[in-house]
């Protein structure tokens, strides 16, 4: 009940936008290859449901795999950066500086390395999502309250205990911030990966539909991709709430 | 320490014994030079010193967070000898800030010391639960630190040190960040709890009233670097309440303490050069 009440304004706003979309395309006779009617987009969704769900599943799978790798590598890098001052002085600035390299320009290299199959798509997703996970987690480790660490040390905590009982819980909120960012952009990574060369997936689907000027199909694909991004973000947020529980006042 | 009421008691075992402690930060004048310090078992001893004298550094040395350049630190029940890993866990250190872990409930914050010492979680929690009511923390076990007031947080912090340490507690200005009203009630509270548990306590404060009210003995940092601590025995009867601060004897002790501090302040300046 509270959920409905809290989200009522945004739901109403979306309905309003949808109505404006539908009406304006009808009133101004906008051609469907510019902006299709919303009703046509839904019709396209229904019409190609089986095909779309197959593409949807593939793109989702690519995004999830990429995310999983990013979480593993990102967290491991963060641990490394935190535990070695040399890594903090060399690896960390390099990771941050790497963000100035346009990821889109790097992506074709992934195709060169991993071919046109699944591998290159997952690699592009990793390219997109590794950074937020690694850097946020590393920052979380670094921001852990030193005095708490010292207190635990004065109680005889060893290295492993400090890591488990101080560093990890301290870094969890930042890690989840990174994970949510990564979840939101992972779908973009998967789509780009598919554009660079692929046979299926929603990225391929929307590109083909666009080539054929089938506006309703393009928008149907884009709608599904957006929903996927939102769903991944909400899932990450759900896990965050589950793990962090009541500990934060927010 | 000579002749005082506390010293007249039958043989006192040292709860804490420091000999020849020397320490200084690199490139700076040493903070302590050949410092001897004895805290008799079961006594409440305060150290009063101006800020910047190295009080907190002293506690960090005692808690094993810093290594002394020379000297030995022995705590009752702890591994004897040069301070090292051995003393870790034998001394309950309560830092100035409460340092509660925001991801743990009151119960689990207070139990951390036992947990680190390898006590099973159930048993650790049971022992915390047992103590909550008498520390005025009844009903807070499932609360998170951000749901507590400053005074309550300090109580949890104290309980954590009480359970983590052996028989020696180091309290580093635990009430300095509290408002005046809360501070008074926390002092009363500490008196009650201490008079019941009688752990050896070494207490740092810059509040003279607080030192006199709580302590059996007040140590005044005498010079810089600190080479010795001048003791003042507080022979006010126990149990004490805040009323004691209005007592004539309290006032005369306070006058003596202020005199000691003043003498040191003026003498210290001359001696520093």
Short mmCIF file of C-alpha atoms in Angstrom, two decimals:
data_model
loop_
_atom_site.label_atom_id
_atom_site.label_comp_id
_atom_site.label_asym_id
_atom_site.label_seq_id
_atom_site.Cartn_x
_atom_site.Cartn_y
_atom_site.Cartn_z
CA UNK A 1 0.00 0.00 0.00
CA UNK A 2 2.82 2.36 0.95
CA UNK A 3 4.66 1.30 -2.19
CA UNK A 4 1.71 2.37 -4.32
CA UNK A 5 1.30 5.60 -2.44
CA UNK A 6 4.98 6.53 -2.71
CA UNK A 7 5.12 5.77 -6.41
CA UNK A 8 1.77 7.19 -7.37
CA UNK A 9 3.12 10.52 -8.69
CA UNK A 10 5.61 8.87 -11.05
CA UNK A 11 3.01 6.35 -12.25
CA UNK A 12 0.55 9.09 -13.02
CA UNK A 13 3.24 11.10 -14.75
CA UNK A 14 4.18 8.17 -16.96
CA UNK A 15 0.53 7.66 -17.86
CA UNK A 16 0.29 11.33 -18.75
CA UNK A 17 3.38 11.14 -20.97
CA UNK A 18 2.00 8.01 -22.64
CA UNK A 19 -1.28 9.75 -23.36
CA UNK A 20 0.54 12.80 -24.75
CA UNK A 21 2.62 10.53 -26.97
CA UNK A 22 -0.38 8.68 -28.33
CA UNK A 23 -2.45 11.79 -28.88
CA UNK A 24 0.26 13.95 -30.45
CA UNK A 25 1.26 11.27 -32.95
CA UNK A 26 -2.42 11.01 -34.00
CA UNK A 27 -3.17 14.73 -34.03
CA UNK A 28 -0.03 15.81 -35.88
CA UNK A 29 0.03 12.78 -38.19
CA UNK A 30 3.64 12.05 -37.37
CA UNK A 31 4.96 9.32 -39.69
CA UNK A 32 5.63 6.04 -37.89
CA UNK A 33 9.33 5.96 -38.90
CA UNK A 34 9.81 9.22 -36.97
CA UNK A 35 7.69 8.45 -33.93
CA UNK A 36 5.29 5.53 -34.08
CA UNK A 37 2.04 5.63 -32.14
CA UNK A 38 2.41 4.14 -28.69
CA UNK A 39 -0.43 1.78 -29.46
CA UNK A 40 1.48 0.55 -32.51
CA UNK A 41 4.56 -0.02 -30.36
CA UNK A 42 2.51 -2.17 -28.02
CA UNK A 43 1.00 -3.94 -30.99
CA UNK A 44 4.52 -4.65 -32.28
CA UNK A 45 5.43 -6.01 -28.85
CA UNK A 46 2.49 -8.37 -28.91
CA UNK A 47 2.95 -9.33 -32.53
CA UNK A 48 6.58 -10.38 -32.14
CA UNK A 49 6.37 -11.52 -28.54
CA UNK A 50 8.04 -14.87 -29.09
CA UNK A 51 10.88 -13.43 -31.17
CA UNK A 52 11.40 -10.48 -28.83
CA UNK A 53 11.54 -12.64 -25.74
CA UNK A 54 14.27 -14.74 -27.35
CA UNK A 55 16.32 -11.61 -28.13
CA UNK A 56 15.52 -10.20 -24.70
CA UNK A 57 16.80 -13.32 -22.95
CA UNK A 58 20.07 -13.24 -24.87
CA UNK A 59 20.78 -9.56 -24.18
CA UNK A 60 19.87 -10.01 -20.52
CA UNK A 61 22.18 -12.98 -20.29
CA UNK A 62 25.05 -10.97 -21.81
CA UNK A 63 24.46 -8.11 -19.38
CA UNK A 64 24.26 -10.42 -16.37
CA UNK A 65 27.39 -12.36 -17.31
CA UNK A 66 29.30 -9.14 -17.86
CA UNK A 67 28.07 -7.77 -14.55
CA UNK A 68 29.08 -10.93 -12.74
CA UNK A 69 32.60 -10.75 -14.16
CA UNK A 70 32.82 -7.06 -13.29
CA UNK A 71 31.77 -7.73 -9.72
CA UNK A 72 34.38 -10.46 -9.33
CA UNK A 73 37.23 -8.57 -11.02
CA UNK A 74 36.15 -5.22 -9.64
CA UNK A 75 36.04 -6.41 -6.04
CA UNK A 76 39.31 -8.32 -6.41
CA UNK A 77 41.00 -5.23 -7.83
CA UNK A 78 39.62 -3.13 -5.01
CA UNK A 79 40.97 -5.59 -2.44
CA UNK A 80 44.33 -5.51 -4.19
CA UNK A 81 44.38 -1.71 -4.33
CA UNK A 82 43.45 -1.55 -0.66
CA UNK A 83 45.95 -4.09 0.58
CA UNK A 84 49.01 -2.95 -1.36
CA UNK A 85 50.19 0.63 -1.22
CA UNK A 86 52.08 0.04 -4.47
CA UNK A 87 48.85 -1.03 -6.17
CA UNK A 88 47.13 2.01 -4.72
CA UNK A 89 49.78 4.23 -6.27
CA UNK A 90 49.92 2.46 -9.64
CA UNK A 91 46.79 0.44 -10.44
CA UNK A 92 44.23 2.80 -8.93
CA UNK A 93 45.25 5.95 -10.86
CA UNK A 94 45.51 3.85 -14.00
CA UNK A 95 41.95 2.57 -13.59
CA UNK A 96 40.70 6.10 -13.03
CA UNK A 97 42.69 7.47 -15.98
CA UNK A 98 41.39 4.66 -18.18
CA UNK A 99 38.01 6.34 -18.05
CA UNK A 100 39.28 9.04 -20.37
CA UNK A 101 39.62 6.39 -23.10
CA UNK A 102 36.31 6.34 -24.97
CA UNK A 103 34.89 2.91 -24.26
CA UNK A 104 33.01 2.95 -27.53
CA UNK A 105 36.27 3.29 -29.42
CA UNK A 106 37.74 0.39 -27.48
CA UNK A 107 34.80 -1.89 -28.10
CA UNK A 108 35.79 -3.02 -31.64
CA UNK A 109 39.00 -4.35 -30.10
CA UNK A 110 36.86 -6.71 -28.04
CA UNK A 111 35.43 -8.03 -31.30
CA UNK A 112 38.96 -8.51 -32.63
CA UNK A 113 39.90 -10.45 -29.53
CA UNK A 114 36.77 -12.39 -28.76
CA UNK A 115 35.07 -12.71 -32.13
CA UNK A 116 31.45 -12.30 -33.04
CA UNK A 117 30.11 -14.69 -30.48
CA UNK A 118 28.96 -14.17 -26.91
CA UNK A 119 32.49 -13.45 -25.69
CA UNK A 120 32.86 -10.01 -27.26
CA UNK A 121 29.46 -8.83 -25.95
CA UNK A 122 30.28 -9.87 -22.43
CA UNK A 123 33.67 -8.21 -22.80
CA UNK A 124 32.06 -4.91 -23.82
CA UNK A 125 29.70 -5.11 -20.84
CA UNK A 126 32.73 -5.65 -18.59
CA UNK A 127 34.38 -2.63 -20.22
CA UNK A 128 31.35 -0.56 -19.24
CA UNK A 129 30.74 -1.92 -15.76
CA UNK A 130 34.14 -2.79 -14.30
CA UNK A 131 35.03 0.79 -13.46
CA UNK A 132 32.11 1.75 -11.22
CA UNK A 133 32.36 -1.48 -9.26
CA UNK A 134 36.14 -1.37 -8.81
CA UNK A 135 36.46 2.31 -7.97
CA UNK A 136 33.46 2.52 -5.64
CA UNK A 137 34.52 -0.58 -3.76
CA UNK A 138 38.11 0.64 -3.48
CA UNK A 139 36.83 3.97 -2.16
CA UNK A 140 34.64 2.11 0.30
CA UNK A 141 37.63 0.19 1.65
CA UNK A 142 39.66 3.38 1.86
CA UNK A 143 36.94 5.29 3.70
CA UNK A 144 36.57 2.62 6.39
CA UNK A 145 36.74 4.34 9.78
CA UNK A 146 40.37 4.05 10.89
CA UNK A 147 39.55 4.39 14.56
CA UNK A 148 37.21 1.42 14.44
CA UNK A 149 40.02 -0.57 12.84
CA UNK A 150 42.41 0.48 15.60
CA UNK A 151 39.90 -0.38 18.26
CA UNK A 152 39.48 -3.87 16.84
CA UNK A 153 43.27 -4.15 16.64
CA UNK A 154 43.53 -3.20 20.30
CA UNK A 155 41.13 -6.06 21.01
CA UNK A 156 43.49 -8.44 19.27
CA UNK A 157 41.93 -8.65 15.82
CA UNK A 158 44.24 -10.16 13.20
CA UNK A 159 44.43 -9.27 9.52
CA UNK A 160 41.72 -11.67 8.42
CA UNK A 161 39.38 -10.55 11.20
CA UNK A 162 39.98 -6.91 10.37
CA UNK A 163 39.11 -7.60 6.76
CA UNK A 164 35.97 -9.57 7.55
CA UNK A 165 34.61 -7.54 10.42
CA UNK A 166 35.79 -4.05 9.53
CA UNK A 167 36.79 -3.56 5.90
CA UNK A 168 34.05 -5.54 4.20
CA UNK A 169 31.08 -4.17 6.16
CA UNK A 170 32.51 -0.66 5.82
CA UNK A 171 32.81 -0.94 2.06
CA UNK A 172 29.43 -2.57 1.41
CA UNK A 173 27.42 0.65 0.92
CA UNK A 174 29.92 2.00 -1.65
CA UNK A 175 30.07 -1.36 -3.35
CA UNK A 176 26.31 -1.30 -3.81
CA UNK A 177 26.46 2.24 -5.18
CA UNK A 178 28.90 0.92 -7.76
CA UNK A 179 26.79 -2.14 -8.46
CA UNK A 180 23.67 -0.06 -9.09
CA UNK A 181 25.56 2.20 -11.49
CA UNK A 182 26.99 -0.85 -13.23
CA UNK A 183 23.58 -2.54 -13.46
CA UNK A 184 22.07 0.53 -15.09
CA UNK A 185 24.73 0.82 -17.79
CA UNK A 186 25.27 -2.89 -18.41
CA UNK A 187 22.37 -3.04 -20.88
CA UNK A 188 23.96 -0.25 -22.89
CA UNK A 189 27.18 -2.25 -23.02
CA UNK A 190 25.40 -5.36 -24.22
CA UNK A 191 23.53 -3.40 -26.90
CA UNK A 192 26.74 -1.84 -28.20
CA UNK A 193 28.42 -5.23 -28.20
CA UNK A 194 25.64 -6.56 -30.39
CA UNK A 195 25.81 -3.66 -32.81
CA UNK A 196 29.50 -4.31 -33.41
CA UNK A 197 28.64 -7.66 -34.87
CA UNK A 198 26.12 -10.21 -33.83
CA UNK A 199 23.29 -12.36 -35.01
CA UNK A 200 20.75 -11.83 -32.27
CA UNK A 201 19.88 -9.85 -29.19
CA UNK A 202 17.75 -6.74 -28.80
CA UNK A 203 20.59 -4.53 -30.04
CA UNK A 204 20.68 -6.42 -33.32
CA UNK A 205 16.89 -6.44 -33.48
CA UNK A 206 16.52 -2.67 -33.10
CA UNK A 207 19.30 -1.99 -35.58
CA UNK A 208 17.72 -4.21 -38.21
CA UNK A 209 14.30 -2.71 -37.60
CA UNK A 210 15.78 0.77 -37.97
CA UNK A 211 17.40 -0.19 -41.25
CA UNK A 212 13.95 -1.18 -42.48
CA UNK A 213 12.42 2.06 -41.11
CA UNK A 214 10.05 0.04 -38.92
CA UNK A 215 9.59 2.60 -36.20
CA UNK A 216 7.18 0.56 -34.12
CA UNK A 217 9.61 -2.37 -33.92
CA UNK A 218 12.56 -0.11 -33.08
CA UNK A 219 10.63 1.51 -30.27
CA UNK A 220 9.41 -1.86 -29.01
CA UNK A 221 13.05 -3.01 -28.77
CA UNK A 222 14.15 0.21 -27.09
CA UNK A 223 11.29 -0.05 -24.62
CA UNK A 224 12.35 -3.57 -23.69
CA UNK A 225 15.99 -2.52 -23.33
CA UNK A 226 14.99 0.31 -21.02
CA UNK A 227 12.83 -1.99 -18.95
CA UNK A 228 15.73 -4.38 -18.70
CA UNK A 229 18.00 -1.61 -17.41
CA UNK A 230 15.42 -0.53 -14.86
CA UNK A 231 14.85 -4.13 -13.80
CA UNK A 232 18.58 -4.74 -13.28
CA UNK A 233 18.89 -1.54 -11.30
CA UNK A 234 15.90 -2.39 -9.13
CA UNK A 235 17.28 -5.90 -8.60
CA UNK A 236 20.61 -4.46 -7.46
CA UNK A 237 18.77 -2.10 -5.15
CA UNK A 238 16.75 -4.98 -3.78
CA UNK A 239 19.89 -6.96 -2.98
CA UNK A 240 21.36 -3.84 -1.38
CA UNK A 241 18.37 -3.42 0.92
CA UNK A 242 18.43 -7.10 1.74
CA UNK A 243 22.10 -7.01 2.69
CA UNK A 244 22.32 -3.63 4.38
CA UNK A 245 18.96 -3.96 6.06
CA UNK A 246 18.16 -1.44 8.73
CA UNK A 247 21.72 -0.30 9.35
CA UNK A 248 21.32 2.94 7.45
CA UNK A 249 19.00 5.64 8.57
CA UNK A 250 17.89 6.23 5.00
CA UNK B 1 51.95 8.01 46.04
CA UNK B 2 52.54 8.24 49.75
CA UNK B 3 50.45 8.17 52.84
CA UNK B 4 47.09 8.55 51.15
CA UNK B 5 44.01 6.67 52.18
CA UNK B 6 44.15 4.39 49.15
CA UNK B 7 47.76 3.42 49.79
CA UNK B 8 46.95 2.45 53.36
CA UNK B 9 44.87 -0.48 52.13
CA UNK B 10 46.47 -3.96 52.32
CA UNK B 11 49.08 -4.79 49.62
CA UNK B 12 47.96 -3.47 46.29
CA UNK B 13 48.61 -5.49 43.20
CA UNK B 14 49.45 -3.46 40.20
CA UNK B 15 46.62 -3.48 37.70
CA UNK B 16 48.94 -1.70 35.36
CA UNK B 17 52.63 -1.13 35.70
CA UNK B 18 54.66 1.01 33.34
CA UNK B 19 58.39 1.36 33.71
CA UNK B 20 60.82 3.65 31.92
CA UNK B 21 58.45 4.44 29.10
CA UNK B 22 59.99 6.59 26.40
CA UNK B 23 58.23 7.59 23.23
CA UNK B 24 58.13 10.46 20.78
CA UNK B 25 57.06 11.04 17.24
CA UNK B 26 59.84 11.15 14.69
CA UNK B 27 61.58 14.46 14.43
CA UNK B 28 59.80 15.85 17.48
CA UNK B 29 60.67 16.18 21.11
CA UNK B 30 59.82 13.03 23.02
CA UNK B 31 56.44 13.05 24.74
CA UNK B 32 57.46 10.67 27.49
CA UNK B 33 60.90 10.08 28.90
CA UNK B 34 61.56 7.34 31.42
CA UNK B 35 57.99 7.52 32.66
CA UNK B 36 56.95 5.23 35.50
CA UNK B 37 53.28 4.68 36.18
CA UNK B 38 51.49 2.35 38.56
CA UNK B 39 47.79 1.82 38.71
CA UNK B 40 46.82 -0.37 41.67
CA UNK B 41 44.37 -3.13 40.94
CA UNK B 42 40.76 -2.16 41.38
CA UNK B 43 41.46 1.56 41.53
CA UNK B 44 40.02 4.35 39.47
CA UNK B 45 42.89 6.59 38.41
CA UNK B 46 42.62 9.69 36.27
CA UNK B 47 45.27 11.51 34.32
CA UNK B 48 44.80 15.25 34.00
CA UNK B 49 46.93 17.13 31.55
CA UNK B 50 46.69 20.04 29.19
CA UNK B 51 45.87 19.15 25.62
CA UNK B 52 48.81 18.37 23.41
CA UNK B 53 50.69 16.67 26.23
CA UNK B 54 50.31 13.26 24.64
CA UNK B 55 47.51 11.75 26.71
CA UNK B 56 45.97 9.95 23.80
CA UNK B 57 49.40 8.79 22.64
CA UNK B 58 49.96 7.32 26.09
CA UNK B 59 46.74 5.36 25.77
CA UNK B 60 47.62 4.16 22.33
CA UNK B 61 50.91 2.89 23.74
CA UNK B 62 49.11 1.16 26.59
CA UNK B 63 46.57 -0.36 24.23
CA UNK B 64 49.34 -1.78 22.09
CA UNK B 65 48.59 0.37 19.06
CA UNK B 66 52.02 1.99 19.26
CA UNK B 67 55.36 0.49 20.18
CA UNK B 68 57.36 2.30 22.87
CA UNK B 69 60.95 3.25 22.09
CA UNK B 70 61.91 1.77 25.41
CA UNK B 71 60.31 0.68 28.63
CA UNK B 72 57.91 -2.04 29.67
CA UNK B 73 54.17 -2.10 30.09
CA UNK B 74 52.59 -4.82 32.15
CA UNK B 75 48.92 -5.36 32.72
CA UNK B 76 47.52 -7.71 35.32
CA UNK B 77 46.53 -10.95 33.69
CA UNK B 78 48.34 -10.09 30.50
CA UNK B 79 51.42 -11.70 29.09
CA UNK B 80 54.34 -10.22 30.94
CA UNK B 81 57.21 -8.48 29.27
CA UNK B 82 57.74 -6.14 26.41
CA UNK B 83 54.50 -4.84 25.07
CA UNK B 84 53.58 -6.55 21.88
CA UNK B 85 50.84 -8.64 20.46
CA UNK B 86 50.59 -10.29 23.85
CA UNK B 87 48.91 -7.42 25.60
CA UNK B 88 46.35 -6.96 22.85
CA UNK B 89 42.99 -7.83 24.23
CA UNK B 90 44.11 -7.70 27.86
CA UNK B 91 43.34 -4.01 28.05
CA UNK B 92 39.92 -2.63 27.28
CA UNK B 93 40.43 0.57 25.35
CA UNK B 94 37.55 3.01 25.07
CA UNK B 95 38.36 5.74 22.55
CA UNK B 96 37.16 9.32 22.73
CA UNK B 97 34.69 8.82 19.90
CA UNK B 98 32.29 5.97 20.50
CA UNK B 99 33.45 4.24 17.30
CA UNK B 100 30.42 1.99 17.19
CA UNK B 101 30.07 0.02 13.99
CA UNK B 102 27.02 1.34 12.15
CA UNK B 103 26.34 -2.07 10.60
CA UNK B 104 26.04 -3.82 13.94
CA UNK B 105 23.26 -3.70 16.51
CA UNK B 106 23.94 -2.67 20.09
CA UNK B 107 24.15 -6.35 20.98
CA UNK B 108 26.70 -7.19 18.32
CA UNK B 109 28.70 -4.00 18.84
CA UNK B 110 29.12 -4.79 22.50
CA UNK B 111 29.93 -8.42 21.75
CA UNK B 112 32.73 -7.72 19.25
CA UNK B 113 35.54 -8.16 21.76
CA UNK B 114 34.26 -11.54 22.88
CA UNK B 115 33.70 -12.51 19.27
CA UNK B 116 37.31 -11.62 18.37
CA UNK B 117 38.51 -13.64 21.32
CA UNK B 118 36.77 -16.67 19.86
CA UNK B 119 33.75 -16.81 22.15
CA UNK B 120 30.85 -18.39 20.22
CA UNK B 121 28.35 -15.80 19.02
CA UNK B 122 25.46 -17.17 21.07
CA UNK B 123 27.47 -17.13 24.26
CA UNK B 124 28.86 -13.65 23.53
CA UNK B 125 25.36 -12.29 22.94
CA UNK B 126 24.08 -13.94 26.08
CA UNK B 127 26.77 -12.26 28.15
CA UNK B 128 26.00 -8.87 26.62
CA UNK B 129 22.28 -9.29 27.19
CA UNK B 130 22.94 -10.05 30.83
CA UNK B 131 24.72 -6.74 31.33
CA UNK B 132 22.45 -4.45 29.31
CA UNK B 133 19.92 -3.67 32.06
CA UNK B 134 22.44 -2.68 34.72
CA UNK B 135 24.20 -0.39 32.25
CA UNK B 136 20.93 1.36 31.54
CA UNK B 137 20.68 -0.17 28.10
CA UNK B 138 17.66 -2.40 28.61
CA UNK B 139 15.64 -2.85 25.45
CA UNK B 140 18.29 -1.46 23.11
CA UNK B 141 19.83 -4.77 22.03
CA UNK B 142 18.35 -4.76 18.53
CA UNK B 143 18.87 -1.03 17.95
CA UNK B 144 21.47 0.36 15.58
CA UNK B 145 23.93 3.05 16.73
CA UNK B 146 22.25 5.79 14.68
CA UNK B 147 19.07 5.15 16.64
CA UNK B 148 20.76 6.01 19.96
CA UNK B 149 21.61 9.29 21.69
CA UNK B 150 25.22 10.30 22.31
CA UNK B 151 25.09 9.22 25.95
CA UNK B 152 23.61 5.84 25.11
CA UNK B 153 26.23 5.30 22.46
CA UNK B 154 28.96 5.93 25.02
CA UNK B 155 27.36 3.39 27.31
CA UNK B 156 27.50 0.79 24.56
CA UNK B 157 31.10 1.75 23.86
CA UNK B 158 31.90 1.32 27.56
CA UNK B 159 30.19 -2.04 27.70
CA UNK B 160 32.18 -3.15 24.68
CA UNK B 161 35.45 -2.23 26.42
CA UNK B 162 34.27 -3.82 29.65
CA UNK B 163 33.68 -7.11 27.87
CA UNK B 164 36.76 -6.91 25.66
CA UNK B 165 39.35 -6.07 28.28
CA UNK B 166 40.74 -8.16 31.03
CA UNK B 167 40.54 -6.23 34.26
CA UNK B 168 42.01 -2.99 33.01
CA UNK B 169 40.04 -0.31 31.19
CA UNK B 170 41.50 2.73 29.48
CA UNK B 171 38.95 5.49 29.01
CA UNK B 172 40.03 8.36 26.78
CA UNK B 173 37.90 11.43 27.55
CA UNK B 174 34.74 9.42 26.95
CA UNK B 175 32.36 12.19 27.95
CA UNK B 176 34.10 15.18 26.39
CA UNK B 177 31.79 15.31 23.39
CA UNK B 178 28.57 15.18 25.42
CA UNK B 179 26.50 18.17 26.49
CA UNK B 180 26.85 19.26 30.11
CA UNK B 181 23.62 17.67 31.38
CA UNK B 182 24.30 14.34 29.73
CA UNK B 183 27.88 14.44 30.97
CA UNK B 184 26.79 14.74 34.58
CA UNK B 185 24.37 11.85 34.27
CA UNK B 186 27.02 9.77 32.53
CA UNK B 187 29.48 10.48 35.35
CA UNK B 188 26.89 9.31 37.87
CA UNK B 189 26.29 6.29 35.72
CA UNK B 190 29.99 5.44 35.48
CA UNK B 191 30.33 5.77 39.27
CA UNK B 192 27.53 3.30 39.81
CA UNK B 193 28.77 0.82 37.25
CA UNK B 194 32.36 1.05 38.45
CA UNK B 195 31.51 0.73 42.10
CA UNK B 196 29.79 -2.50 41.19
CA UNK B 197 32.42 -4.01 38.89
CA UNK B 198 35.58 -2.54 40.44
CA UNK B 199 37.70 -2.94 37.36
CA UNK B 200 40.99 -1.11 37.26
CA UNK B 201 40.36 2.07 35.33
CA UNK B 202 42.74 4.59 33.88
CA UNK B 203 40.79 7.63 32.82
CA UNK B 204 41.94 10.59 30.76
CA UNK B 205 40.17 13.88 31.12
CA UNK B 206 40.81 17.60 31.04
CA UNK B 207 37.83 18.19 33.32
CA UNK B 208 39.13 18.59 36.88
CA UNK B 209 35.73 18.14 38.53
CA UNK B 210 35.20 14.96 36.61
CA UNK B 211 38.61 13.61 37.60
CA UNK B 212 38.06 14.33 41.30
CA UNK B 213 34.52 13.03 41.37
CA UNK B 214 35.36 9.68 39.83
CA UNK B 215 38.86 8.86 40.96
CA UNK B 216 40.73 7.32 43.84
CA UNK B 217 43.80 9.07 42.57
CA UNK B 218 44.46 11.86 40.11
CA UNK B 219 47.75 11.97 38.25
CA UNK B 220 48.94 15.30 36.97
CA UNK B 221 51.30 15.44 34.03
CA UNK B 222 54.24 17.27 35.49
CA UNK B 223 56.45 18.43 32.68
CA UNK B 224 57.10 18.26 29.03
CA UNK B 225 58.32 15.73 28.07
CA UNK B 226 56.39 13.86 30.76
CA UNK B 227 58.93 12.21 33.00
CA UNK B 228 56.65 11.65 35.95
CA UNK B 229 53.05 12.02 36.98
CA UNK B 230 52.30 13.75 40.27
CA UNK B 231 49.68 11.85 42.26
CA UNK B 232 46.89 13.41 44.27
CA UNK B 233 44.93 10.97 46.41
CA UNK B 234 41.22 11.64 46.43
CA UNK B 235 40.06 10.36 49.80
CA UNK B 236 36.40 11.17 49.43
CA UNK B 237 34.11 8.43 50.74
CA UNK B 238 32.37 6.05 48.41
CA UNK B 239 29.77 5.47 47.12
CA UNK B 240 29.86 8.95 45.69
CA UNK B 241 27.23 10.93 43.89
CA UNK B 242 27.40 14.20 42.10
CA UNK B 243 26.62 15.86 45.45
CA UNK B 244 30.24 15.18 46.39
CA UNK B 245 31.34 18.06 44.17
CA UNK B 246 29.69 20.43 46.62
CA UNK B 247 31.56 18.98 49.58
CA UNK B 248 34.15 21.12 51.35
CA UNK B 249 36.78 18.41 51.05
CA UNK B 250 36.12 18.28 47.32
CA UNK B 251 36.69 22.00 47.04
CA UNK B 252 39.94 21.85 48.95
CA UNK B 253 41.15 18.95 46.78
CA UNK B 254 40.22 20.96 43.75
CA UNK B 255 42.22 23.89 45.06
CA UNK B 256 45.25 21.65 45.53
CA UNK B 257 44.87 20.18 42.08
CA UNK B 258 44.53 23.57 40.48
CA UNK B 259 47.61 24.62 42.40
CA UNK B 260 49.55 21.65 41.08
CA UNK B 261 48.44 22.37 37.54
CA UNK B 262 49.25 26.05 37.90
CA UNK B 263 52.67 25.36 39.33
CA UNK B 264 53.35 23.00 36.51
CA UNK B 265 52.12 25.41 33.91
CA UNK B 266 54.42 28.16 35.09
CA UNK B 267 57.26 25.80 35.99
CA UNK B 268 56.88 23.90 32.74
CA UNK B 269 57.41 26.96 30.67
CA UNK B 270 60.68 27.72 32.32
CA UNK B 271 61.78 24.12 32.08
CA UNK B 272 60.96 23.72 28.43
CA UNK B 273 63.76 25.90 27.18
#
